[in-house]
GROMACS .gro file of N, CA, C and O in nm:
model
  540
    1MET      N    1  -1.712   0.804  -2.056
    1MET     CA    2  -1.798   0.723  -1.972
    1MET      C    3  -1.717   0.664  -1.857
    1MET      O    4  -1.604   0.620  -1.874
    2LEU      N    5  -1.775   0.665  -1.742
    2LEU     CA    6  -1.712   0.610  -1.623
    2LEU      C    7  -1.725   0.458  -1.626
    2LEU      O    8  -1.835   0.404  -1.626
    3THR      N    9  -1.611   0.390  -1.630
    3THR     CA   10  -1.610   0.244  -1.625
    3THR      C   11  -1.519   0.199  -1.512
    3THR      O   12  -1.426   0.272  -1.472
    4ALA      N   13  -1.543   0.081  -1.462
    4ALA     CA   14  -1.460   0.027  -1.355
    4ALA      C   15  -1.315   0.015  -1.401
    4ALA      O   16  -1.222   0.040  -1.324
    5ARG      N   17  -1.294  -0.020  -1.527
    5ARG     CA   18  -1.158  -0.032  -1.581
    5ARG      C   19  -1.087   0.103  -1.578
    5ARG      O   20  -0.972   0.112  -1.536
    6ASN      N   21  -1.155   0.207  -1.625
    6ASN     CA   22  -1.095   0.341  -1.625
    6ASN      C   23  -1.067   0.390  -1.483
    6ASN      O   24  -0.966   0.456  -1.458
    7VAL      N   25  -1.157   0.359  -1.392
    7VAL     CA   26  -1.138   0.398  -1.252
    7VAL      C   27  -1.017   0.325  -1.194
    7VAL      O   28  -0.934   0.385  -1.125
    8LEU      N   29  -1.004   0.197  -1.224
    8LEU     CA   30  -0.891   0.118  -1.175
    8LEU      C   31  -0.760   0.174  -1.228
    8LEU      O   32  -0.663   0.193  -1.152
    9ILE      N   33  -0.754   0.202  -1.356
    9ILE     CA   34  -0.632   0.258  -1.416
    9ILE      C   35  -0.600   0.394  -1.355
    9ILE      O   36  -0.486   0.423  -1.320
   10SER      N   37  -0.703   0.477  -1.340
   10SER     CA   38  -0.683   0.610  -1.280
   10SER      C   39  -0.634   0.599  -1.136
   10SER      O   40  -0.545   0.674  -1.094
   11GLY      N   41  -0.692   0.507  -1.061
   11GLY     CA   42  -0.651   0.487  -0.923
   11GLY      C   43  -0.507   0.439  -0.913
   11GLY      O   44  -0.431   0.483  -0.825
   12LEU      N   45  -0.468   0.351  -1.003
   12LEU     CA   46  -0.330   0.302  -1.005
   12LEU      C   47  -0.234   0.415  -1.041
   12LEU      O   48  -0.129   0.431  -0.976
   13LEU      N   49  -0.269   0.495  -1.140
   13LEU     CA   50  -0.184   0.608  -1.179
   13LEU      C   51  -0.173   0.712  -1.066
   13LEU      O   52  -0.065   0.767  -1.041
   14LEU      N   53  -0.285   0.737  -0.998
   14LEU     CA   54  -0.284   0.829  -0.884
   14LEU      C   55  -0.186   0.780  -0.778
   14LEU      O   56  -0.101   0.857  -0.729
   15ARG      N   57  -0.193   0.652  -0.746
   15ARG     CA   58  -0.106   0.596  -0.643
   15ARG      C   59   0.041   0.594  -0.686
   15ARG      O   60   0.130   0.622  -0.606
   16ALA      N   61   0.065   0.561  -0.812
   16ALA     CA   62   0.203   0.561  -0.861
   16ALA      C   63   0.262   0.702  -0.852
   16ALA      O   64   0.376   0.721  -0.808
   17GLY      N   65   0.184   0.802  -0.893
   17GLY     CA   66   0.231   0.940  -0.884
   17GLY      C   67   0.257   0.982  -0.741
   17GLY      O   68   0.359   1.046  -0.710
   18MET      N   69   0.167   0.946  -0.651
   18MET     CA   70   0.183   0.982  -0.510
   18MET      C   71   0.304   0.911  -0.449
   18MET      O   72   0.379   0.971  -0.372
   19LEU      N   73   0.323   0.785  -0.485
   19LEU     CA   74   0.436   0.711  -0.431
   19LEU      C   75   0.568   0.772  -0.479
   19LEU      O   76   0.661   0.791  -0.400
   20LEU      N   77   0.575   0.805  -0.608
   20LEU     CA   78   0.697   0.865  -0.662
   20LEU      C   79   0.722   1.003  -0.601
   20LEU      O   80   0.836   1.038  -0.570
   21TYR      N   81   0.615   1.080  -0.584
   21TYR     CA   82   0.630   1.209  -0.517
   21TYR      C   83   0.682   1.189  -0.374
   21TYR      O   84   0.769   1.263  -0.327
   22GLY      N   85   0.630   1.089  -0.306
   22GLY     CA   86   0.673   1.060  -0.170
   22GLY      C   87   0.821   1.027  -0.163
   22GLY      O   88   0.890   1.066  -0.067
   23LEU      N   89   0.873   0.954  -0.262
   23LEU     CA   90   1.016   0.925  -0.265
   23LEU      C   91   1.096   1.054  -0.277
   23LEU      O   92   1.200   1.071  -0.211
   24TRP      N   93   1.048   1.145  -0.361
   24TRP     CA   94   1.115   1.275  -0.375
   24TRP      C   95   1.109   1.352  -0.242
   24TRP      O   96   1.209   1.407  -0.198
   25GLN      N   97   0.991   1.357  -0.181
   25GLN     CA   98   0.977   1.429  -0.055
   25GLN      C   99   1.068   1.372   0.052
   25GLN      O  100   1.133   1.447   0.126
   26ASP      N  101   1.075   1.240   0.062
   26ASP     CA  102   1.161   1.176   0.162
   26ASP      C  103   1.308   1.215   0.141
   26ASP      O  104   1.382   1.233   0.237
   27ALA      N  105   1.349   1.227   0.016
   27ALA     CA  106   1.488   1.258  -0.015
   27ALA      C  107   1.521   1.407  -0.002
   27ALA      O  108   1.637   1.442   0.019
   28ASN      N  109   1.420   1.494  -0.011
   28ASN     CA  110   1.448   1.637  -0.022
   28ASN      C  111   1.388   1.726   0.085
   28ASN      O  112   1.419   1.845   0.089
   29MET      N  113   1.304   1.675   0.169
   29MET     CA  114   1.238   1.761   0.267
   29MET      C  115   1.260   1.708   0.409
   29MET      O  116   1.284   1.589   0.430
   30THR      N  117   1.247   1.796   0.504
   30THR     CA  118   1.265   1.759   0.644
   30THR      C  119   1.152   1.668   0.691
   30THR      O  120   1.176   1.566   0.757
   31VAL      N  121   1.028   1.705   0.659
   31VAL     CA  122   0.913   1.622   0.696
   31VAL      C  123   0.900   1.512   0.592
   31VAL      O  124   0.883   1.538   0.473
   32LYS      N  125   0.908   1.389   0.638
   32LYS     CA  126   0.905   1.273   0.548
   32LYS      C  127   0.763   1.233   0.512
   32LYS      O  128   0.671   1.249   0.591
   33TYR      N  129   0.747   1.181   0.391
   33TYR     CA  130   0.618   1.130   0.344
   33TYR      C  131   0.592   0.991   0.401
   33TYR      O  132   0.481   0.956   0.436
   34THR      N  133   0.697   0.911   0.408
   34THR     CA  134   0.684   0.772   0.451
   34THR      C  135   0.641   0.763   0.597
   34THR      O  136   0.698   0.828   0.684
   35ASP      N  137   0.541   0.680   0.622
   35ASP     CA  138   0.492   0.654   0.757
   35ASP      C  139   0.602   0.585   0.838
   35ASP      O  140   0.670   0.496   0.788
   36ILE      N  141   0.617   0.624   0.961
   36ILE     CA  142   0.721   0.566   1.048
   36ILE      C  143   0.702   0.415   1.062
   36ILE      O  144   0.800   0.340   1.075
   37ASP      N  145   0.579   0.368   1.057
   37ASP     CA  146   0.555   0.223   1.067
   37ASP      C  147   0.619   0.147   0.952
   37ASP      O  148   0.654   0.030   0.967
   38TYR      N  149   0.635   0.211   0.835
   38TYR     CA  150   0.699   0.143   0.723
   38TYR      C  151   0.843   0.107   0.758
   38TYR      O  152   0.892   0.001   0.722
   39ASN      N  153   0.909   0.197   0.830
   39ASN     CA  154   1.046   0.167   0.875
   39ASN      C  155   1.045   0.054   0.977
   39ASN      O  156   1.135  -0.031   0.977
   40VAL      N  157   0.943   0.050   1.060
   40VAL     CA  158   0.928  -0.060   1.157
   40VAL      C  159   0.907  -0.191   1.082
   40VAL      O  160   0.970  -0.293   1.114
   41PHE      N  161   0.820  -0.190   0.980
   41PHE     CA  162   0.797  -0.311   0.900
   41PHE      C  163   0.927  -0.360   0.836
   41PHE      O  164   0.957  -0.479   0.835
   42THR      N  165   1.002  -0.266   0.780
   42THR     CA  166   1.126  -0.301   0.711
   42THR      C  167   1.231  -0.355   0.808
   42THR      O  168   1.299  -0.453   0.777
   43ASP      N  169   1.242  -0.293   0.925
   43ASP     CA  170   1.335  -0.345   1.026
   43ASP      C  171   1.297  -0.487   1.067
   43ASP      O  172   1.383  -0.574   1.079
   44ALA      N  173   1.168  -0.511   1.086
   44ALA     CA  174   1.121  -0.645   1.123
   44ALA      C  175   1.149  -0.745   1.011
   44ALA      O  176   1.191  -0.859   1.037
   45ALA      N  177   1.130  -0.702   0.887
   45ALA     CA  178   1.160  -0.789   0.772
   45ALA      C  179   1.309  -0.823   0.768
   45ALA      O  180   1.347  -0.936   0.737
   46ARG      N  181   1.392  -0.726   0.802
   46ARG     CA  182   1.537  -0.749   0.806
   46ARG      C  183   1.571  -0.854   0.913
   46ARG      O  184   1.651  -0.944   0.889
   47PHE      N  185   1.510  -0.842   1.029
   47PHE     CA  186   1.534  -0.942   1.134
   47PHE      C  187   1.493  -1.082   1.087
   47PHE      O  188   1.566  -1.179   1.109
   48VAL      N  189   1.378  -1.091   1.023
   48VAL     CA  190   1.330  -1.220   0.972
   48VAL      C  191   1.426  -1.272   0.865
   48VAL      O  192   1.462  -1.391   0.864
   49TRP      N  193   1.468  -1.186   0.775
   49TRP     CA  194   1.560  -1.224   0.666
   49TRP      C  195   1.691  -1.279   0.723
   49TRP      O  196   1.750  -1.370   0.665
   50GLU      N  197   1.732  -1.226   0.836
   50GLU     CA  198   1.857  -1.269   0.899
   50GLU      C  199   1.838  -1.386   0.995
   50GLU      O  200   1.928  -1.423   1.069
   51GLY      N  201   1.716  -1.444   0.996
   51GLY     CA  202   1.690  -1.563   1.076
   51GLY      C  203   1.637  -1.535   1.215
   51GLY      O  204   1.625  -1.627   1.296
   52GLY      N  205   1.602  -1.411   1.242
   52GLY     CA  206   1.553  -1.376   1.375
   52GLY      C  207   1.401  -1.361   1.378
   52GLY      O  208   1.329  -1.408   1.290
   53SER      N  209   1.356  -1.296   1.482
   53SER     CA  210   1.214  -1.271   1.502
   53SER      C  211   1.181  -1.126   1.468
   53SER      O  212   1.261  -1.036   1.499
   54PRO      N  213   1.066  -1.101   1.407
   54PRO     CA  214   1.029  -0.962   1.381
   54PRO      C  215   1.012  -0.881   1.510
   54PRO      O  216   1.027  -0.760   1.511
   55TYR      N  217   0.987  -0.952   1.619
   55TYR     CA  218   0.965  -0.885   1.748
   55TYR      C  219   1.095  -0.840   1.815
   55TYR      O  220   1.092  -0.780   1.921
   56GLN      N  221   1.209  -0.867   1.747
   56GLN     CA  222   1.334  -0.807   1.792
   56GLN      C  223   1.330  -0.655   1.773
   56GLN      O  224   1.404  -0.584   1.839
   57ARG      N  225   1.244  -0.609   1.684
   57ARG     CA  226   1.220  -0.465   1.668
   57ARG      C  227   1.118  -0.430   1.776
   57ARG      O  228   1.003  -0.474   1.772
   58SER      N  229   1.160  -0.355   1.874
   58SER     CA  230   1.080  -0.336   1.996
   58SER      C  231   0.941  -0.278   1.970
   58SER      O  232   0.849  -0.305   2.046
   59THR      N  233   0.923  -0.201   1.865
   59THR     CA  234   0.791  -0.141   1.840
   59THR      C  235   0.709  -0.218   1.737
   59THR      O  236   0.602  -0.172   1.696
   60TYR      N  237   0.755  -0.336   1.697
   60TYR     CA  238   0.679  -0.417   1.601
   60TYR      C  239   0.565  -0.486   1.674
   60TYR      O  240   0.587  -0.565   1.766
   61ARG      N  241   0.441  -0.457   1.633
   61ARG     CA  242   0.323  -0.511   1.700
   61ARG      C  243   0.224  -0.572   1.602
   61ARG      O  244   0.104  -0.576   1.625
   62TYR      N  245   0.275  -0.620   1.491
   62TYR     CA  246   0.191  -0.671   1.384
   62TYR      C  247   0.211  -0.821   1.370
   62TYR      O  248   0.296  -0.880   1.435
   63THR      N  249   0.135  -0.881   1.280
   63THR     CA  250   0.151  -1.023   1.255
   63THR      C  251   0.291  -1.051   1.197
   63THR      O  252   0.341  -0.973   1.116
   64PRO      N  253   0.352  -1.163   1.237
   64PRO     CA  254   0.483  -1.197   1.179
   64PRO      C  255   0.475  -1.220   1.028
   64PRO      O  256   0.573  -1.202   0.956
   65LEU      N  257   0.357  -1.257   0.979
   65LEU     CA  258   0.339  -1.278   0.836
   65LEU      C  259   0.372  -1.152   0.757
   65LEU      O  260   0.430  -1.160   0.649
   66LEU      N  261   0.338  -1.036   0.811
   66LEU     CA  262   0.368  -0.911   0.742
   66LEU      C  263   0.519  -0.893   0.725
   66LEU      O  264   0.566  -0.853   0.618
   67ALA      N  265   0.594  -0.925   0.827
   67ALA     CA  266   0.740  -0.916   0.816
   67ALA      C  267   0.793  -1.011   0.709
   67ALA      O  268   0.881  -0.974   0.631
   68TRP      N  269   0.740  -1.131   0.704
   68TRP     CA  270   0.782  -1.226   0.601
   68TRP      C  271   0.747  -1.177   0.461
   68TRP      O  272   0.827  -1.187   0.369
   69ILE      N  273   0.626  -1.123   0.447
   69ILE     CA  274   0.582  -1.073   0.316
   69ILE      C  275   0.671  -0.959   0.269
   69ILE      O  276   0.695  -0.942   0.149
   70LEU      N  277   0.723  -0.880   0.363
   70LEU     CA  278   0.802  -0.762   0.328
   70LEU      C  279   0.952  -0.788   0.323
   70LEU      O  280   1.029  -0.692   0.308
   71THR      N  281   0.997  -0.913   0.330
   71THR     CA  282   1.141  -0.938   0.318
   71THR      C  283   1.200  -0.888   0.186
   71THR      O  284   1.317  -0.851   0.184
   72PRO      N  285   1.123  -0.880   0.075
   72PRO     CA  286   1.182  -0.819  -0.045
   72PRO      C  287   1.224  -0.672  -0.025
   72PRO      O  288   1.305  -0.621  -0.103
   73ASN      N  289   1.173  -0.605   0.079
   73ASN     CA  290   1.224  -0.471   0.112
   73ASN      C  291   1.374  -0.477   0.141
   73ASN      O  292   1.445  -0.379   0.118
   74VAL      N  293   1.420  -0.590   0.191
   74VAL     CA  294   1.560  -0.607   0.230
   74VAL      C  295   1.645  -0.649   0.110
   74VAL      O  296   1.750  -0.592   0.085
   75TRP      N  297   1.600  -0.749   0.034
   75TRP     CA  298   1.684  -0.807  -0.070
   75TRP      C  299   1.652  -0.761  -0.212
   75TRP      O  300   1.732  -0.783  -0.302
   76LEU      N  301   1.536  -0.696  -0.233
   76LEU     CA  302   1.501  -0.652  -0.368
   76LEU      C  303   1.508  -0.500  -0.381
   76LEU      O  304   1.590  -0.447  -0.454
   77HIS      N  305   1.421  -0.431  -0.309
   77HIS     CA  306   1.417  -0.284  -0.313
   77HIS      C  307   1.339  -0.232  -0.192
   77HIS      O  308   1.237  -0.290  -0.157
   78PRO      N  309   1.385  -0.122  -0.132
   78PRO     CA  310   1.319  -0.071  -0.012
   78PRO      C  311   1.174  -0.026  -0.032
   78PRO      O  312   1.100  -0.015   0.065
   79THR      N  313   1.132  -0.003  -0.156
   79THR     CA  314   0.994   0.040  -0.179
   79THR      C  315   0.902  -0.076  -0.217
   79THR      O  316   0.784  -0.054  -0.246
   80PHE      N  317   0.953  -0.198  -0.215
   80PHE     CA  318   0.870  -0.313  -0.252
   80PHE      C  319   0.738  -0.314  -0.178
   80PHE      O  320   0.631  -0.332  -0.236
   81GLY      N  321   0.743  -0.295  -0.047
   81GLY     CA  322   0.621  -0.300   0.035
   81GLY      C  323   0.520  -0.194  -0.004
   81GLY      O  324   0.399  -0.220  -0.006
   82LYS      N  325   0.567  -0.074  -0.036
   82LYS     CA  326   0.473   0.031  -0.077
   82LYS      C  327   0.402  -0.007  -0.206
   82LYS      O  328   0.281   0.014  -0.219
   83TRP      N  329   0.476  -0.063  -0.301
   83TRP     CA  330   0.414  -0.107  -0.427
   83TRP      C  331   0.316  -0.221  -0.401
   83TRP      O  332   0.209  -0.227  -0.462
   84LEU      N  333   0.350  -0.309  -0.308
   84LEU     CA  334   0.259  -0.417  -0.270
   84LEU      C  335   0.131  -0.360  -0.209
   84LEU      O  336   0.020  -0.404  -0.243
   85PHE      N  337   0.144  -0.262  -0.121
   85PHE     CA  338   0.027  -0.201  -0.059
   85PHE      C  339  -0.060  -0.131  -0.163
   85PHE      O  340  -0.183  -0.136  -0.156
   86VAL      N  341   0.004  -0.067  -0.261
   86VAL     CA  342  -0.070  -0.003  -0.371
   86VAL      C  343  -0.147  -0.109  -0.450
   86VAL      O  344  -0.264  -0.091  -0.483
   87ALA      N  345  -0.080  -0.220  -0.479
   87ALA     CA  346  -0.147  -0.329  -0.553
   87ALA      C  347  -0.266  -0.382  -0.475
   87ALA      O  348  -0.375  -0.404  -0.532
   88CYS      N  349  -0.250  -0.401  -0.346
   88CYS     CA  350  -0.361  -0.449  -0.262
   88CYS      C  351  -0.475  -0.348  -0.259
   88CYS      O  352  -0.592  -0.387  -0.264
   89ASP      N  353  -0.442  -0.222  -0.253
   89ASP     CA  354  -0.542  -0.116  -0.258
   89ASP      C  355  -0.624  -0.125  -0.387
   89ASP      O  356  -0.746  -0.112  -0.386
   90CYS      N  357  -0.554  -0.147  -0.497
   90CYS     CA  358  -0.623  -0.157  -0.627
   90CYS      C  359  -0.707  -0.284  -0.635
   90CYS      O  360  -0.816  -0.283  -0.694
   91VAL      N  361  -0.660  -0.392  -0.574
   91VAL     CA  362  -0.739  -0.516  -0.569
   91VAL      C  363  -0.868  -0.491  -0.491
   91VAL      O  364  -0.976  -0.536  -0.531
   92VAL      N  365  -0.860  -0.416  -0.382
   92VAL     CA  366  -0.981  -0.382  -0.305
   92VAL      C  367  -1.079  -0.306  -0.394
   92VAL      O  368  -1.199  -0.337  -0.396
   93GLY      N  369  -1.030  -0.209  -0.470
   93GLY     CA  370  -1.117  -0.134  -0.561
   93GLY      C  371  -1.182  -0.224  -0.666
   93GLY      O  372  -1.301  -0.209  -0.697
   94ALA      N  373  -1.104  -0.318  -0.720
   94ALA     CA  374  -1.159  -0.411  -0.819
   94ALA      C  375  -1.262  -0.503  -0.754
   94ALA      O  376  -1.366  -0.535  -0.815
   95LEU      N  377  -1.237  -0.546  -0.632
   95LEU     CA  378  -1.333  -0.632  -0.560
   95LEU      C  379  -1.463  -0.557  -0.531
   95LEU      O  380  -1.572  -0.615  -0.537
   96ILE      N  381  -1.451  -0.429  -0.499
   96ILE     CA  382  -1.573  -0.349  -0.478
   96ILE      C  383  -1.658  -0.350  -0.604
   96ILE      O  384  -1.778  -0.375  -0.599
   97ALA      N  385  -1.594  -0.327  -0.719
   97ALA     CA  386  -1.668  -0.327  -0.846
   97ALA      C  387  -1.730  -0.464  -0.872
   97ALA      O  388  -1.847  -0.475  -0.913
   98LEU      N  389  -1.655  -0.570  -0.847
   98LEU     CA  390  -1.704  -0.706  -0.869
   98LEU      C  391  -1.824  -0.737  -0.780
   98LEU      O  392  -1.926  -0.790  -0.827
   99ILE      N  393  -1.815  -0.702  -0.654
   99ILE     CA  394  -1.925  -0.729  -0.560
   99ILE      C  395  -2.050  -0.651  -0.599
   99ILE      O  396  -2.162  -0.705  -0.597
  100VAL      N  397  -2.033  -0.526  -0.636
  100VAL     CA  398  -2.148  -0.444  -0.677
  100VAL      C  399  -2.214  -0.504  -0.801
  100VAL      O  400  -2.337  -0.515  -0.809
  101ARG      N  401  -2.132  -0.547  -0.898
  101ARG     CA  402  -2.188  -0.611  -1.019
  101ARG      C  403  -2.260  -0.741  -0.984
  101ARG      O  404  -2.368  -0.768  -1.035
  102GLU      N  405  -2.198  -0.821  -0.897
  102GLU     CA  406  -2.257  -0.950  -0.857
  102GLU      C  407  -2.391  -0.931  -0.786
  102GLU      O  408  -2.475  -1.020  -0.787
  103ARG      N  409  -2.409  -0.818  -0.724
  103ARG     CA  410  -2.536  -0.790  -0.656
  103ARG      C  411  -2.639  -0.730  -0.750
  103ARG      O  412  -2.747  -0.690  -0.706
  104GLY      N  413  -2.604  -0.724  -0.879
  104GLY     CA  414  -2.698  -0.680  -0.981
  104GLY      C  415  -2.719  -0.530  -0.991
  104GLY      O  416  -2.820  -0.486  -1.045
  105MET      N  417  -2.626  -0.453  -0.943
  105MET     CA  418  -2.643  -0.307  -0.945
  105MET      C  419  -2.594  -0.243  -1.074
  105MET      O  420  -2.613  -0.123  -1.091
  106GLY      N  421  -2.529  -0.318  -1.160
  106GLY     CA  422  -2.489  -0.265  -1.290
  106GLY      C  423  -2.349  -0.207  -1.293
  106GLY      O  424  -2.287  -0.180  -1.189
  107ASP      N  425  -2.300  -0.190  -1.415
  107ASP     CA  426  -2.164  -0.144  -1.436
  107ASP      C  427  -2.140   0.000  -1.391
  107ASP      O  428  -2.033   0.031  -1.338
  108GLN      N  429  -2.238   0.086  -1.410
  108GLN     CA  430  -2.220   0.226  -1.371
  108GLN      C  431  -2.205   0.241  -1.220
  108GLN      O  432  -2.118   0.312  -1.171
  109LYS      N  433  -2.289   0.172  -1.146
  109LYS     CA  434  -2.277   0.177  -1.000
  109LYS      C  435  -2.148   0.109  -0.954
  109LYS      O  436  -2.085   0.154  -0.858
  110ALA      N  437  -2.109   0.002  -1.022
  110ALA     CA  438  -1.982  -0.064  -0.988
  110ALA      C  439  -1.866   0.033  -1.003
  110ALA      O  440  -1.779   0.042  -0.916
  111ALA      N  441  -1.866   0.107  -1.112
  111ALA     CA  442  -1.760   0.206  -1.135
  111ALA      C  443  -1.766   0.318  -1.031
  111ALA      O  444  -1.663   0.362  -0.980
  112THR      N  445  -1.884   0.362  -0.998
  112THR     CA  446  -1.901   0.472  -0.901
  112THR      C  447  -1.852   0.430  -0.763
  112THR      O  448  -1.775   0.502  -0.699
  113TYR      N  449  -1.896   0.314  -0.716
  113TYR     CA  450  -1.855   0.269  -0.583
  113TYR      C  451  -1.705   0.239  -0.579
  113TYR      O  452  -1.639   0.265  -0.479
  114SER      N  453  -1.654   0.183  -0.686
  114SER     CA  454  -1.511   0.158  -0.694
  114SER      C  455  -1.433   0.289  -0.690
  114SER      O  456  -1.327   0.299  -0.627
  115ALA      N  457  -1.486   0.391  -0.757
  115ALA     CA  458  -1.421   0.523  -0.759
  115ALA      C  459  -1.416   0.585  -0.620
  115ALA      O  460  -1.320   0.657  -0.587
  116LEU      N  461  -1.516   0.558  -0.538
  116LEU     CA  462  -1.515   0.612  -0.402
  116LEU      C  463  -1.392   0.563  -0.325
  116LEU      O  464  -1.341   0.633  -0.237
  117TRP      N  465  -1.346   0.444  -0.357
  117TRP     CA  466  -1.225   0.390  -0.294
  117TRP      C  467  -1.100   0.431  -0.372
  117TRP      O  468  -1.005   0.487  -0.315
  118LEU      N  469  -1.099   0.403  -0.500
  118LEU     CA  470  -0.976   0.417  -0.579
  118LEU      C  471  -0.935   0.562  -0.606
  118LEU      O  472  -0.817   0.590  -0.624
  119LEU      N  473  -1.031   0.653  -0.611
  119LEU     CA  474  -0.997   0.793  -0.640
  119LEU      C  475  -1.002   0.880  -0.515
  119LEU      O  476  -0.991   1.002  -0.524
  120ASN      N  477  -1.014   0.819  -0.400
  120ASN     CA  478  -1.016   0.891  -0.274
  120ASN      C  479  -0.871   0.921  -0.233
  120ASN      O  480  -0.794   0.828  -0.207
  121PRO      N  481  -0.833   1.048  -0.227
  121PRO     CA  482  -0.693   1.079  -0.194
  121PRO      C  483  -0.651   1.033  -0.055
  121PRO      O  484  -0.534   1.000  -0.033
  122GLN      N  485  -0.744   1.029   0.038
  122GLN     CA  486  -0.709   0.982   0.174
  122GLN      C  487  -0.670   0.834   0.170
  122GLN      O  488  -0.571   0.794   0.231
  123VAL      N  489  -0.747   0.754   0.100
  123VAL     CA  490  -0.717   0.611   0.088
  123VAL      C  491  -0.584   0.591   0.016
  123VAL      O  492  -0.499   0.511   0.060
  124ALA      N  493  -0.562   0.666  -0.092
  124ALA     CA  494  -0.438   0.654  -0.169
  124ALA      C  495  -0.317   0.695  -0.084
  124ALA      O  496  -0.210   0.634  -0.093
  125THR      N  497  -0.333   0.797  -0.003
  125THR     CA  498  -0.223   0.843   0.081
  125THR      C  499  -0.182   0.736   0.181
  125THR      O  500  -0.063   0.715   0.207
  126ILE      N  501  -0.278   0.666   0.237
  126ILE     CA  502  -0.248   0.564   0.338
  126ILE      C  503  -0.157   0.456   0.281
  126ILE      O  504  -0.053   0.422   0.340
  127SER      N  505  -0.190   0.403   0.165
  127SER     CA  506  -0.106   0.295   0.109
  127SER      C  507   0.027   0.346   0.055
  127SER      O  508   0.129   0.279   0.070
  128THR      N  509   0.028   0.464  -0.006
  128THR     CA  510   0.154   0.513  -0.064
  128THR      C  511   0.253   0.561   0.042
  128THR      O  512   0.372   0.569   0.014
  129ARG      N  513   0.206   0.591   0.161
  129ARG     CA  514   0.298   0.627   0.270
  129ARG      C  515   0.359   0.502   0.335
  129ARG      O  516   0.451   0.512   0.413
  130GLY      N  517   0.302   0.386   0.303
  130GLY     CA  518   0.359   0.262   0.356
  130GLY      C  519   0.280   0.200   0.469
  130GLY      O  520   0.336   0.124   0.548
  131SER      N  521   0.153   0.228   0.477
  131SER     CA  522   0.068   0.165   0.577
  131SER      C  523   0.004   0.039   0.516
  131SER      O  524  -0.037   0.042   0.401
  132ALA      N  525  -0.003  -0.066   0.595
  132ALA     CA  526  -0.046  -0.197   0.544
  132ALA      C  527  -0.195  -0.222   0.556
  132ALA      O  528  -0.238  -0.337   0.547
  133GLU      N  529  -0.277  -0.119   0.574
  133GLU     CA  530  -0.420  -0.140   0.597
  133GLU      C  531  -0.488  -0.221   0.487
  133GLU      O  532  -0.576  -0.301   0.515
  134SER      N  533  -0.451  -0.200   0.362
  134SER     CA  534  -0.521  -0.269   0.254
  134SER      C  535  -0.485  -0.416   0.243
  134SER      O  536  -0.554  -0.492   0.177
  135VAL      N  537  -0.376  -0.456   0.307
  135VAL     CA  538  -0.335  -0.596   0.302
  135VAL      C  539  -0.427  -0.676   0.392
  135VAL      O  540  -0.471  -0.781   0.365
   0.00000   0.00000   0.00000
């Protein structure tokens, strides 16, 4: 039976697999999986961590808050931001299910609408490549 819980777990596993595959691709192939903007985010986070401005990175055009949020890319692990984006993606899927249930559409529709987000490979690719859209 399709449940929102099963969809959420499946979506998380899909993203974890894609993210891990992306790490392999980045290390072993000429064409990188990671979005170039992720490197921009990380550079901006490094500037912030060192007491500077994220806008010292000439192509940084995002909110300074994003650079602050991603400082663990510098001091914890370079993939921190990707895992954060995956978590936010999954929160969006859970919120979709919650909103559908709150509108009285039932658990089956909640799971179905949530699946449209969480099991969509295009959506999963965006967050696992390091794009901050779900944040």
